């Protein structure tokens, strides 16, 4: 734009450099206050009921300042870019203390009658010693405008946001900036000062309000400059042209509302028209979204109104109202039953409405169920299901099922369900094309179905069995989907559905390890009562990592059946502790007869062939051999000469404890699997001599306290989990006396 006035041209330089980053961010029109009957009934300069006070801010990027607002004429085209402030009703002016310019109002008067609502222009200041900020950015609450000396301006209409008696939008300021008028007749501004003029429109086509000596910036980081406050009972509209400057680079930008010239900028924010329709669009769901019948459809919308606030947003599906939401985020919901369109109607607080573009959704009642199962199962049955509102009057189905033949293939087994029809009344047929990765399935009435038989309702139609391929991992998944399903009806018509929710077949590792503790001699359970902890000696079971040096925080105990449940996520090894008190009299269970049996082994007595459990019970010092030292310790323990066995892992050869070692073991546990499959736990082929593998008096298995569950816990492994029994062995109790009454303290 070329500015016609030579004076204006000199001040508003049109040779502004075009910056890479625009400095103007928008015009903010704040609905500051709405007058009520109390404000209009007062004798102290009444405000029309329902009159709205608007504050207009220029919002700039950081480091930019406002130099001028103006109206000008394009010298080449003659087009006029006017500065306009307009209302359909006169602007309210407080003749008590009101002024043309807000900065001329003494700060100590804005708490009187209706002075706070006076109409005026400004340079950021809302009174002589305050600066205007949008109410959410007010840092000092209702000071200095409240309490109002005449008890006015108390309306808390939510359409005006934060009440002004909570945040009055005025903060302290030391600014002295004022407007200089160029090319403007000062009397044009009297409509903001003289109630007798009843003015409702200011138009400037060739003039400017400037502040070059004291450029204007906002009082905080958001950099919004208040340029005017206008109170009116009518519809408020306007148009601005601006000149701004970058305080760092010196770059100048001119922003023109309607006809920018080369080197100038424009923005739709520079004009706001009264009663402009709102803008509304549906953000969710997306157009063409798919839903199963019976699913909840959540709808959200965005709505804005450039010249007023949004009163409400009403949602519709196929023309039927879904409800109203009067605050953002605007939301609604409904249950999907049929195909159709969703619309949102936004209403501004002036009553103008806008209907959004429609969003179409597809709804059908069919889907492939998700199936999750443990990875050790090789086969899976995938249900094809009817959801939601269900179906009626269908006499047959043609289904195209798609699968990934590198992961699963059909077995040819199709299981019929009775959810929709008695299975005796219908049959199935199929063909499999592994190359195309398709399975064609037909479901139809058979010769037993009388006239008037239909598939109806909801539930499973059929279940299609697949077998996993080698590529399907232990923890893996694959998608099964229906490319199309065609319903047949008695009258010869068909309905086809193509957009059908796929199903996911996935596998997980079973991490539930079931264990039990039993005494070796009679398989009786080794129990514990959590409710009566003194009734039985406790066995503590703790999950451990692979190297048995880190334990889980979860500690287990057997129940009254000797059973326990361990989560393999807490470790594939188990640390088992069961130790008796040092002062316990063991003679009823461990005595000279046990020592006698050990002596039989020492002298190779052919009349006594011990079991693996007895061999482990004999090796009380846990050095891996049966020796006279074991007999000595059993005798000493029987007579309480020693309070615990001296064992090879925690005592020196001179009988002194190894520093840092814990107490000796009284009980050891061996899994049933170990007994059955580990050759070291089988009798030596040349017993009592040593064959280098099995047990003999020269070779006793070293039983660890930290036991492997036997479960391969690697992520790519899928073991079969079984119930594992752990046999308890009381060291020194060679003849198994513990089984007689399960003596207390043991």
XYZ file of C-alpha atoms in Angstrom:
746
model
C 0.000 0.000 0.000
C 1.170 3.535 -0.773
C -0.011 6.061 1.803
C -1.723 9.086 0.302
C -0.938 11.598 3.030
C 2.616 12.925 2.738
C 2.814 13.518 6.495
C 1.600 10.008 7.160
C 3.995 8.643 4.559
C 6.971 10.202 6.328
C 5.978 8.711 9.651
C 4.777 5.349 8.457
C 7.671 4.369 6.231
C 6.525 1.947 3.532
C 10.076 0.856 2.759
C 9.962 -1.644 5.604
C 12.214 -4.630 5.215
C 10.446 -7.962 4.829
C 11.552 -10.033 7.794
C 11.908 -13.785 7.854
C 9.709 -14.013 10.943
C 6.481 -11.998 11.240
C 6.299 -10.007 14.458
C 2.493 -9.801 14.620
C 0.725 -12.742 16.283
C -2.882 -11.603 16.345
C -5.571 -9.348 17.735
C -6.956 -10.464 21.088
C -10.482 -9.329 21.879
C -11.240 -10.024 25.521
C -14.801 -10.058 26.773
C -14.002 -8.164 29.956
C -17.404 -7.697 31.649
C -21.164 -8.083 31.028
C -23.404 -5.575 32.808
C -26.421 -6.803 34.758
C -29.596 -5.210 36.116
C -27.729 -3.940 39.166
C -25.302 -2.012 36.927
C -28.098 -0.570 34.795
C -30.316 0.441 37.717
C -27.758 2.473 39.631
C -28.081 6.300 39.672
C -24.298 6.446 39.395
C -23.781 6.506 35.612
C -25.731 3.351 34.712
C -24.529 0.906 32.059
C -27.135 -0.619 29.711
C -28.180 -4.081 30.868
C -26.293 -6.844 28.993
C -23.782 -4.304 27.654
C -20.428 -5.989 27.055
C -17.077 -4.389 27.795
C -14.432 -5.476 25.271
C -10.699 -4.971 25.582
C -8.661 -5.042 22.351
C -4.986 -6.094 22.450
C -2.278 -6.207 19.791
C -0.383 -9.457 20.332
C 3.239 -9.403 19.144
C 6.172 -11.767 19.172
C 8.896 -11.151 21.762
C 11.212 -8.180 21.006
C 8.617 -6.394 18.852
C 6.994 -3.047 19.708
C 3.907 -1.225 18.465
C 4.580 2.151 16.776
C 1.241 3.094 15.247
C -2.334 2.147 14.404
C -3.714 3.890 11.356
C -6.044 4.189 8.405
C -4.678 4.979 4.946
C -5.528 5.173 1.255
C -3.725 3.221 -1.461
C -2.200 5.889 -3.680
C -2.138 3.741 -6.814
C -5.507 2.007 -6.604
C -7.439 4.438 -4.444
C -8.520 1.594 -2.200
C -8.925 2.653 1.404
C -7.742 0.602 4.363
C -9.671 2.190 7.163
C -9.258 2.025 10.892
C -12.713 1.116 12.163
C -14.233 0.779 15.629
C -17.961 0.197 15.303
C -21.007 -0.912 17.280
C -24.668 -1.298 16.422
C -25.428 0.673 19.628
C -23.705 3.720 21.134
C -20.552 3.194 23.154
C -20.963 3.678 26.890
C -19.098 6.633 28.401
C -18.811 7.379 32.091
C -19.209 11.157 32.397
C -18.020 11.126 36.001
C -14.312 10.287 35.533
C -14.197 8.714 32.077
C -11.797 9.962 29.394
C -11.091 9.573 25.648
C -7.794 7.881 26.469
C -7.550 5.300 29.239
C -4.220 6.627 30.492
C -5.914 9.928 31.362
C -8.153 8.323 33.979
C -6.718 8.745 37.503
C -6.000 5.332 38.961
C -7.594 6.215 42.295
C -10.978 6.691 40.564
C -11.431 3.354 38.784
C -12.958 1.822 41.927
C -15.819 4.372 41.765
C -19.275 3.682 40.274
C -18.863 2.517 36.625
C -15.606 4.330 35.763
C -13.931 0.939 35.192
C -16.204 0.307 32.167
C -15.597 3.612 30.359
C -14.856 3.382 26.591
C -11.447 4.672 25.476
C -8.295 4.209 23.382
C -4.930 3.651 25.051
C -1.237 2.859 24.776
C -1.310 -0.203 26.992
C -2.363 1.737 30.089
C -5.795 1.205 31.658
C -5.425 4.248 33.934
C -2.727 6.715 34.843
C -0.743 4.205 36.904
C -1.964 0.799 35.662
C -1.411 -1.300 32.582
C -4.066 -3.555 31.105
C -3.516 -7.312 30.825
C -5.882 -10.106 29.885
C -7.488 -11.357 33.087
C -5.687 -14.745 33.231
C -2.365 -12.813 33.241
C -3.351 -10.481 36.097
C -0.821 -10.982 38.892
C -2.414 -8.836 41.612
C -6.037 -9.986 41.566
C -8.760 -7.336 41.832
C -6.454 -4.504 42.917
C -6.946 -1.541 42.458
C -10.473 -1.660 41.000
C -12.109 -3.492 43.886
C -13.839 -3.318 46.214
C -16.080 -1.023 44.160
C -17.105 1.914 46.313
C -20.700 1.777 45.115
C -21.087 -2.019 45.181
C -21.347 -2.242 41.388
C -19.722 -4.447 38.709
C -20.338 -7.669 40.653
C -21.809 -9.750 37.802
C -20.014 -13.096 37.406
C -21.448 -14.093 34.022
C -19.294 -17.075 32.865
C -19.460 -15.800 29.266
C -17.032 -13.062 30.384
C -14.507 -15.483 31.822
C -12.809 -14.662 35.127
C -14.933 -12.215 37.185
C -13.352 -8.764 37.341
C -13.836 -8.681 41.109
C -11.375 -11.613 41.158
C -8.929 -10.457 38.447
C -9.557 -6.905 37.284
C -6.971 -7.018 34.453
C -5.004 -4.060 35.827
C -1.435 -4.210 37.095
C 0.895 -1.469 38.280
C 2.734 0.487 35.568
C 5.237 3.329 35.325
C 4.618 3.870 31.609
C 4.126 7.454 30.408
C 3.324 6.555 26.771
C 0.554 8.544 25.063
C -0.825 8.643 21.532
C 0.150 11.401 19.092
C -2.553 12.065 16.510
C -1.459 12.598 12.900
C -4.042 13.500 10.284
C -6.889 12.892 12.711
C -9.422 15.433 13.900
C -9.513 15.132 17.728
C -13.250 15.700 17.705
C -13.654 12.303 15.996
C -12.884 10.746 19.368
C -15.628 12.552 21.254
C -17.934 9.554 20.813
C -15.765 8.014 23.568
C -16.233 11.011 25.875
C -19.589 12.712 25.417
C -22.799 10.795 26.101
C -24.799 13.469 24.295
C -23.287 12.467 20.931
C -24.518 8.871 21.163
C -21.785 7.866 18.766
C -21.355 4.299 17.629
C -18.696 4.429 14.893
C -15.124 5.685 14.465
C -13.669 5.559 10.923
C -10.183 6.858 10.078
C -9.202 6.600 6.413
C -6.085 8.760 6.393
C -4.582 9.278 9.833
C -2.687 7.581 12.607
C -2.267 7.223 16.343
C 1.498 7.038 16.846
C 3.977 6.535 19.647
C 7.471 6.671 18.208
C 9.271 8.299 21.113
C 7.915 5.716 23.558
C 7.304 2.534 21.530
C 4.823 0.129 23.113
C 5.411 -3.374 24.388
C 3.317 -5.626 26.605
C 4.083 -5.793 30.347
C 4.981 -9.497 30.290
C 6.441 -12.182 28.048
C 3.229 -12.614 26.035
C 3.738 -9.057 24.695
C 0.103 -8.004 24.368
C -0.518 -4.250 24.209
C -3.953 -2.957 25.223
C -5.036 -0.370 22.598
C -8.614 0.198 23.660
C -11.603 -0.639 25.820
C -15.125 -0.394 24.410
C -18.424 -0.963 26.193
C -21.594 -1.395 24.157
C -24.964 -3.111 24.227
C -24.704 -3.618 20.472
C -22.673 -5.897 18.209
C -19.016 -4.883 18.293
C -16.775 -4.982 15.198
C -13.609 -3.371 13.951
C -10.607 -3.260 11.642
C -7.005 -2.262 12.337
C -3.816 -1.483 10.424
C -0.559 -1.576 12.391
C 3.103 -0.651 12.205
C 5.467 -2.629 14.465
C 9.241 -2.669 14.918
C 11.791 -5.264 16.012
C 13.785 -3.798 18.922
C 16.863 -5.912 18.086
C 17.160 -5.711 14.298
C 15.275 -2.458 13.749
C 13.103 -4.180 11.132
C 9.740 -2.468 10.546
C 6.604 -4.327 9.475
C 3.269 -2.889 8.384
C 0.199 -5.081 8.774
C -2.765 -4.133 6.554
C -6.276 -5.514 7.015
C -7.544 -5.581 3.412
C -5.247 -4.430 0.556
C -1.584 -4.908 1.454
C 0.978 -3.632 -1.039
C 4.380 -5.127 -1.815
C 6.458 -5.387 1.350
C 3.433 -5.308 3.634
C 1.712 -8.063 5.559
C -1.877 -9.029 6.205
C -3.796 -11.225 8.632
C -7.488 -12.104 9.002
C -7.165 -11.220 12.709
C -6.967 -7.541 11.783
C -10.724 -7.508 11.069
C -13.475 -8.729 13.323
C -17.064 -8.459 12.244
C -20.121 -8.467 14.450
C -22.115 -11.671 14.424
C -19.608 -13.579 12.311
C -20.449 -17.281 12.311
C -18.366 -19.604 14.491
C -15.827 -22.009 13.009
C -16.327 -25.657 13.964
C -14.847 -28.940 12.833
C -14.960 -32.499 14.123
C -11.523 -33.725 15.177
C -12.531 -37.273 16.135
C -13.492 -39.684 14.697
C -11.883 -39.262 11.296
C -13.956 -39.416 8.158
C -14.528 -43.030 7.104
C -13.727 -44.488 10.527
C -14.881 -48.053 11.171
C -16.803 -49.240 14.234
C -18.280 -52.492 15.375
C -21.943 -52.449 16.167
C -22.263 -51.794 19.874
C -19.003 -49.898 20.226
C -19.019 -46.453 21.822
C -18.166 -43.668 19.382
C -16.457 -40.760 21.135
C -16.854 -37.475 19.257
C -14.742 -34.354 19.784
C -14.861 -30.990 18.046
C -12.927 -27.731 17.947
C -14.937 -24.497 17.843
C -13.928 -20.817 17.798
C -15.718 -17.515 17.227
C -13.680 -14.498 16.124
C -16.102 -11.900 17.448
C -17.677 -13.626 20.405
C -17.471 -16.690 22.588
C -18.826 -20.168 21.846
C -22.092 -20.661 23.684
C -22.381 -24.386 22.977
C -21.650 -27.214 20.558
C -24.392 -29.727 19.797
C -23.585 -33.080 18.192
C -25.837 -34.982 15.777
C -25.812 -38.464 14.232
C -27.998 -38.837 11.165
C -29.837 -35.715 12.289
C -30.587 -36.929 15.810
C -29.103 -34.884 18.636
C -26.465 -36.593 20.737
C -26.368 -33.826 23.326
C -24.855 -30.425 24.036
C -21.473 -29.439 25.483
C -20.995 -25.811 26.582
C -17.275 -25.849 27.398
C -14.103 -27.013 25.661
C -13.021 -29.622 24.932
C -16.350 -30.137 23.161
C -17.280 -33.818 23.419
C -20.150 -36.234 22.871
C -20.656 -39.964 22.422
C -23.113 -42.593 21.215
C -23.316 -46.326 20.647
C -22.670 -47.382 17.049
C -25.541 -49.270 15.435
C -25.750 -48.187 11.772
C -23.721 -46.351 9.149
C -24.180 -42.621 9.104
C -22.835 -39.095 9.433
C -21.817 -37.075 12.465
C -22.123 -33.294 12.510
C -21.451 -30.613 15.104
C -23.389 -27.345 15.337
C -21.550 -24.514 17.096
C -23.525 -21.557 18.470
C -21.837 -18.246 19.273
C -23.046 -16.206 22.213
C -24.664 -13.792 19.721
C -26.759 -16.742 18.529
C -25.110 -17.289 15.124
C -24.645 -20.983 14.262
C -22.326 -22.989 12.039
C -22.623 -26.672 11.122
C -19.423 -28.632 10.645
C -18.550 -30.704 7.620
C -20.010 -34.177 8.135
C -17.874 -37.115 9.226
C -19.052 -40.488 7.956
C -18.582 -43.695 9.914
C -19.054 -47.301 8.838
C -20.678 -49.694 11.283
C -21.130 -53.434 10.902
C -21.813 -56.260 13.326
C -18.988 -58.617 12.332
C -15.486 -59.020 13.635
C -12.683 -61.486 14.167
C -12.016 -62.009 17.860
C -8.615 -61.404 19.376
C -7.205 -64.579 20.889
C -4.323 -64.783 23.339
C -3.056 -68.117 24.598
C 0.016 -69.713 26.110
C 2.779 -70.316 23.629
C 3.065 -74.046 24.252
C -0.233 -74.679 22.448
C 0.304 -75.445 18.775
C -3.257 -74.901 17.588
C -5.680 -72.031 17.963
C -9.348 -71.511 17.150
C -10.242 -68.037 15.861
C -13.906 -67.014 16.385
C -15.893 -65.019 13.831
C -18.406 -63.077 15.905
C -21.534 -60.940 15.597
C -21.518 -57.881 17.877
C -23.709 -55.052 19.066
C -27.213 -54.851 17.679
C -26.788 -58.278 16.089
C -28.366 -59.704 12.933
C -31.812 -60.986 11.889
C -33.304 -62.988 9.036
C -29.977 -64.207 7.606
C -30.003 -67.663 5.969
C -26.340 -67.946 4.973
C -22.879 -66.404 4.883
C -20.035 -66.294 2.384
C -16.791 -65.371 4.126
C -13.321 -64.620 2.767
C -10.769 -65.047 5.541
C -7.206 -63.718 5.126
C -4.192 -65.056 7.055
C -0.396 -64.943 6.939
C 0.695 -68.380 5.744
C 4.217 -67.862 7.068
C 2.779 -67.751 10.584
C -0.359 -69.915 10.632
C -2.356 -72.111 8.254
C -5.901 -73.496 8.549
C -6.293 -77.084 9.680
C -9.628 -77.450 7.898
C -11.534 -77.741 11.170
C -14.454 -75.313 11.552
C -16.351 -75.481 14.834
C -20.012 -74.449 14.759
C -21.539 -72.406 17.561
C -25.083 -72.401 18.895
C -25.092 -68.660 19.653
C -26.997 -67.698 16.494
C -28.611 -70.988 15.494
C -28.803 -74.652 16.532
C -25.682 -76.245 14.961
C -27.798 -79.208 13.834
C -29.604 -76.901 11.410
C -26.631 -75.583 9.472
C -23.458 -76.778 7.808
C -20.133 -75.332 6.685
C -17.824 -75.817 3.764
C -14.469 -74.323 2.855
C -11.550 -74.126 0.479
C -7.985 -73.063 1.271
C -5.656 -71.206 -1.080
C -2.263 -71.102 0.638
C -0.709 -69.163 -2.230
C -3.281 -66.361 -1.946
C -3.393 -66.771 1.838
C -7.171 -67.019 1.745
C -9.824 -69.331 3.077
C -13.299 -69.305 1.555
C -15.966 -70.327 4.072
C -19.638 -70.988 3.377
C -22.170 -71.232 6.209
C -25.641 -72.348 5.140
C -28.864 -73.983 6.320
C -28.978 -77.737 5.850
C -31.831 -80.109 5.041
C -32.882 -80.298 8.695
C -33.697 -76.575 8.879
C -37.433 -75.964 8.556
C -38.897 -73.052 6.623
C -38.504 -69.835 8.593
C -35.138 -70.755 10.089
C -32.734 -67.819 10.397
C -29.447 -66.847 11.951
C -30.299 -64.170 14.525
C -28.843 -62.402 17.529
C -25.281 -61.870 18.689
C -22.373 -64.133 19.575
C -20.013 -66.534 17.873
C -20.905 -67.740 14.377
C -18.083 -70.224 13.780
C -14.554 -70.816 15.053
C -11.813 -71.547 12.511
C -8.858 -73.635 13.639
C -5.263 -72.822 12.637
C -1.924 -74.430 13.387
C 1.231 -72.416 14.044
C 4.105 -72.506 11.563
C 7.790 -72.711 12.603
C 8.175 -68.963 12.024
C 5.670 -68.215 14.794
C 7.798 -67.374 17.810
C 7.228 -68.201 21.447
C 5.937 -64.690 22.085
C 4.519 -63.563 18.773
C 1.375 -62.400 17.010
C -0.326 -62.427 13.633
C -3.413 -60.762 12.169
C -6.429 -62.643 10.842
C -8.998 -60.587 9.002
C -12.169 -60.929 6.983
C -11.783 -59.423 3.526
C -15.546 -59.627 3.048
C -18.617 -61.258 4.512
C -21.830 -61.556 2.540
C -25.201 -62.112 4.178
C -27.894 -63.982 2.231
C -31.616 -63.456 2.814
C -34.657 -65.571 1.986
C -35.871 -63.156 -0.678
C -32.689 -63.614 -2.706
C -31.042 -60.363 -1.651
C -27.551 -60.074 -0.209
C -25.668 -57.525 1.891
C -21.869 -57.399 1.823
C -19.532 -55.951 4.467
C -15.939 -55.172 3.568
C -14.608 -53.049 6.429
C -14.389 -55.553 9.250
C -12.305 -55.327 12.390
C -9.409 -57.835 12.191
C -8.424 -60.132 14.988
C -4.994 -60.653 16.489
C -3.747 -64.063 17.519
C -0.972 -63.624 20.056
C 0.930 -65.867 22.404
C 2.488 -65.298 25.787
C 4.719 -67.343 28.019
C 3.070 -69.037 30.972
C 5.032 -67.675 33.909
C 3.019 -69.414 36.631
C 5.185 -72.121 38.186
C 3.313 -74.562 40.428
C 5.401 -76.311 43.053
C 4.936 -78.475 46.115
C 7.089 -79.638 49.023
C 6.997 -83.256 50.194
C 9.013 -85.346 52.664
C 11.060 -87.945 50.828
C 10.141 -90.931 52.933
C 6.344 -90.913 52.524
C 5.536 -88.029 50.104
C 3.648 -86.292 52.910
C 3.299 -82.531 52.334
C 5.620 -80.138 54.155
C 3.115 -77.511 55.160
C 2.892 -74.063 56.671
C -0.082 -72.200 58.114
C 0.068 -68.455 57.496
C -2.704 -67.915 60.052
C -0.950 -69.959 62.727
C 2.749 -69.479 62.052
C 3.899 -71.275 65.226
C 2.231 -74.568 64.278
C 4.810 -75.617 61.696
C 8.419 -74.903 60.876
C 8.461 -72.367 58.043
C 10.023 -72.994 54.641
C 10.969 -69.795 52.847
C 11.036 -69.850 49.032
C 12.567 -66.936 47.132
C 12.901 -66.389 43.386
C 16.481 -65.953 42.208
C 18.187 -64.898 39.016
C 20.209 -67.260 36.813
C 23.427 -66.792 38.787
C 21.596 -67.089 42.150
C 23.115 -63.857 43.426
C 20.051 -61.590 43.164
C 16.770 -62.396 44.852
C 13.211 -61.279 44.235
C 11.465 -59.157 46.829
C 8.587 -61.643 46.773
C 8.921 -64.356 49.431
C 6.744 -67.493 49.266
C 5.697 -70.152 51.769
C 3.943 -73.453 51.147
C 0.275 -73.711 52.061
C -1.495 -76.396 54.112
C -1.126 -78.791 51.186
C 2.575 -78.044 50.816
C 1.885 -76.192 47.546
C 3.164 -72.818 46.380
C 2.826 -70.655 43.261
C 5.849 -68.820 41.861
C 5.896 -66.243 39.065
C 8.835 -66.983 36.783
C 9.143 -63.263 36.125
C 10.690 -63.218 39.610
C 13.394 -65.695 38.626
C 13.864 -69.147 37.111
C 15.655 -70.384 40.244
C 14.344 -70.907 43.761
C 16.215 -70.441 47.027
C 14.758 -72.759 49.675
C 15.518 -72.247 53.354
C 14.260 -74.487 56.164
C 16.424 -74.621 59.283
C 15.666 -75.698 62.850
C 16.559 -73.790 65.999
C 20.023 -74.526 67.432
C 18.546 -75.512 70.811
C 16.065 -78.019 69.386
C 16.278 -81.531 70.893
C 16.684 -83.646 67.766
C 16.957 -87.079 69.419
C 13.413 -88.145 68.558
C 14.240 -87.796 64.869
C 18.028 -87.932 64.605
C 19.620 -90.542 66.861
C 22.084 -93.403 67.173
C 20.140 -95.612 64.765
C 20.801 -93.082 62.012
C 24.502 -93.225 62.900
C 24.254 -97.035 62.795
C 22.935 -96.926 59.210
C 25.785 -94.646 58.191
C 28.261 -97.130 59.654
C 26.714 -99.884 57.511
C 27.557 -97.878 54.413
C 31.074 -97.245 55.676
C 31.797 -100.981 56.001
C 30.040 -101.909 52.727
C 27.368 -103.964 54.465
C 25.583 -105.727 51.592
C 22.350 -105.968 53.609
C 21.734 -102.218 53.441
C 21.429 -100.438 50.094
C 20.439 -96.802 50.786
C 18.293 -94.617 48.539
C 19.581 -91.339 47.135
C 17.612 -89.512 49.833
C 19.300 -91.554 52.592
C 22.719 -90.926 51.045
C 22.114 -87.157 51.083
C 20.818 -87.378 54.686
C 24.009 -89.240 55.705
C 26.370 -86.565 54.294
C 25.697 -84.146 57.136
C 28.986 -82.280 56.610
C 28.129 -81.878 52.884
C 31.615 -82.766 51.673
C 30.349 -85.184 49.003
C 31.465 -88.426 50.659
C 30.158 -90.649 53.427
C 32.805 -90.859 56.152
C 33.295 -91.522 59.843
C 33.157 -87.737 60.267
C 29.465 -87.842 59.359
C 28.897 -90.493 62.061
C 30.734 -88.347 64.604
C 28.642 -85.256 63.849
C 25.363 -87.189 63.975
C 26.303 -88.549 67.406
C 27.318 -85.101 68.651
C 24.133 -83.468 67.321
C 21.946 -86.174 68.843
C 23.343 -85.400 72.304
C 23.313 -81.594 71.721
C 27.108 -81.524 72.021
C 27.017 -79.349 68.891
C 24.274 -76.912 67.970
C 24.668 -77.433 64.203
C 26.596 -79.560 61.760
C 30.033 -78.290 60.697
C 29.698 -78.293 56.911
C 32.322 -77.996 54.218
C 30.841 -74.832 52.702
C 30.771 -72.739 55.917
C 33.446 -74.191 58.270
C 37.243 -74.470 58.137
C 38.904 -77.863 58.618
C 39.702 -76.951 62.228
C 35.993 -76.498 62.951
C 36.012 -72.709 63.033
C 33.359 -70.834 61.003
C 34.368 -69.295 57.674
C 34.032 -65.525 57.984
C 30.808 -64.182 56.475
C 29.131 -67.579 56.135
C 25.580 -68.189 57.297
C 24.280 -70.995 59.508
C 24.569 -74.615 58.441
C 21.780 -76.306 56.497
C 19.398 -78.657 58.312
C 17.145 -79.324 55.333
C 17.974 -79.773 51.656
C 15.495 -79.964 48.767
C 15.794 -81.893 45.521
C 13.310 -81.685 42.664
C 11.563 -84.803 41.400
C 12.887 -84.059 37.905
C 16.446 -84.033 39.200
C 15.970 -87.394 40.905
C 14.485 -88.898 37.756
C 16.799 -87.497 35.087
C 20.143 -86.483 36.599
C 22.570 -89.476 36.428
C 24.388 -88.205 39.525
C 21.270 -89.049 41.577
C 21.056 -92.622 40.310
C 22.814 -95.454 42.181
C 26.294 -96.375 40.998
C 26.233 -99.361 38.687
C 28.903 -100.987 40.913
C 27.514 -99.838 44.252
C 28.949 -99.651 46.885
C 31.914 -98.947 44.628
C 32.123 -95.758 42.591
C 31.419 -95.806 38.831
C 32.336 -92.120 38.441
C 28.743 -91.057 37.801
C 26.109 -92.354 40.220
C 25.994 -92.110 43.973
C 28.099 -94.223 46.314
C 29.793 -93.650 49.639
C 32.592 -92.010 47.613
C 30.289 -89.764 45.578
C 27.275 -88.023 47.085
C 25.563 -85.327 44.929
C 26.136 -81.797 46.155
C 22.622 -80.446 46.620
C 22.410 -76.673 46.110
C 20.129 -74.414 48.113
C 19.341 -72.428 44.950
C 17.446 -74.802 42.668
C 16.672 -74.388 38.994
C 12.982 -74.764 38.276
C 13.849 -76.575 35.070
C 12.111 -73.840 33.087
C 13.935 -72.233 30.165
C 13.374 -68.577 30.920
C 14.902 -67.157 27.743
C 12.535 -64.833 25.836
C 12.463 -67.059 22.735
C 11.735 -70.262 24.654
C 8.296 -71.711 25.331
C 8.493 -74.495 27.911
C 5.633 -76.692 29.041
C 4.949 -76.009 32.674
C 4.137 -78.910 34.971
C 3.706 -79.197 38.728
C 7.138 -79.817 40.211
C 7.613 -81.608 43.519
C 10.591 -80.754 45.708
C 11.559 -83.470 48.191
C 12.706 -82.318 51.614
C 15.648 -84.161 53.209
C 16.494 -83.617 56.888
C 20.229 -84.057 57.279
C 21.027 -86.841 59.762
C 17.530 -88.394 59.580
C 18.662 -91.434 57.578
C 15.734 -93.672 58.461
C 13.069 -90.988 57.821
C 11.742 -90.679 61.370
C 10.395 -87.230 60.497
C 7.434 -88.892 58.779
C 6.116 -90.140 62.119
C 4.085 -87.177 63.337
C 6.113 -84.402 61.679
C 7.691 -83.400 64.965
C 7.347 -79.786 66.128
C 10.377 -77.635 65.501
C 11.471 -79.661 62.460
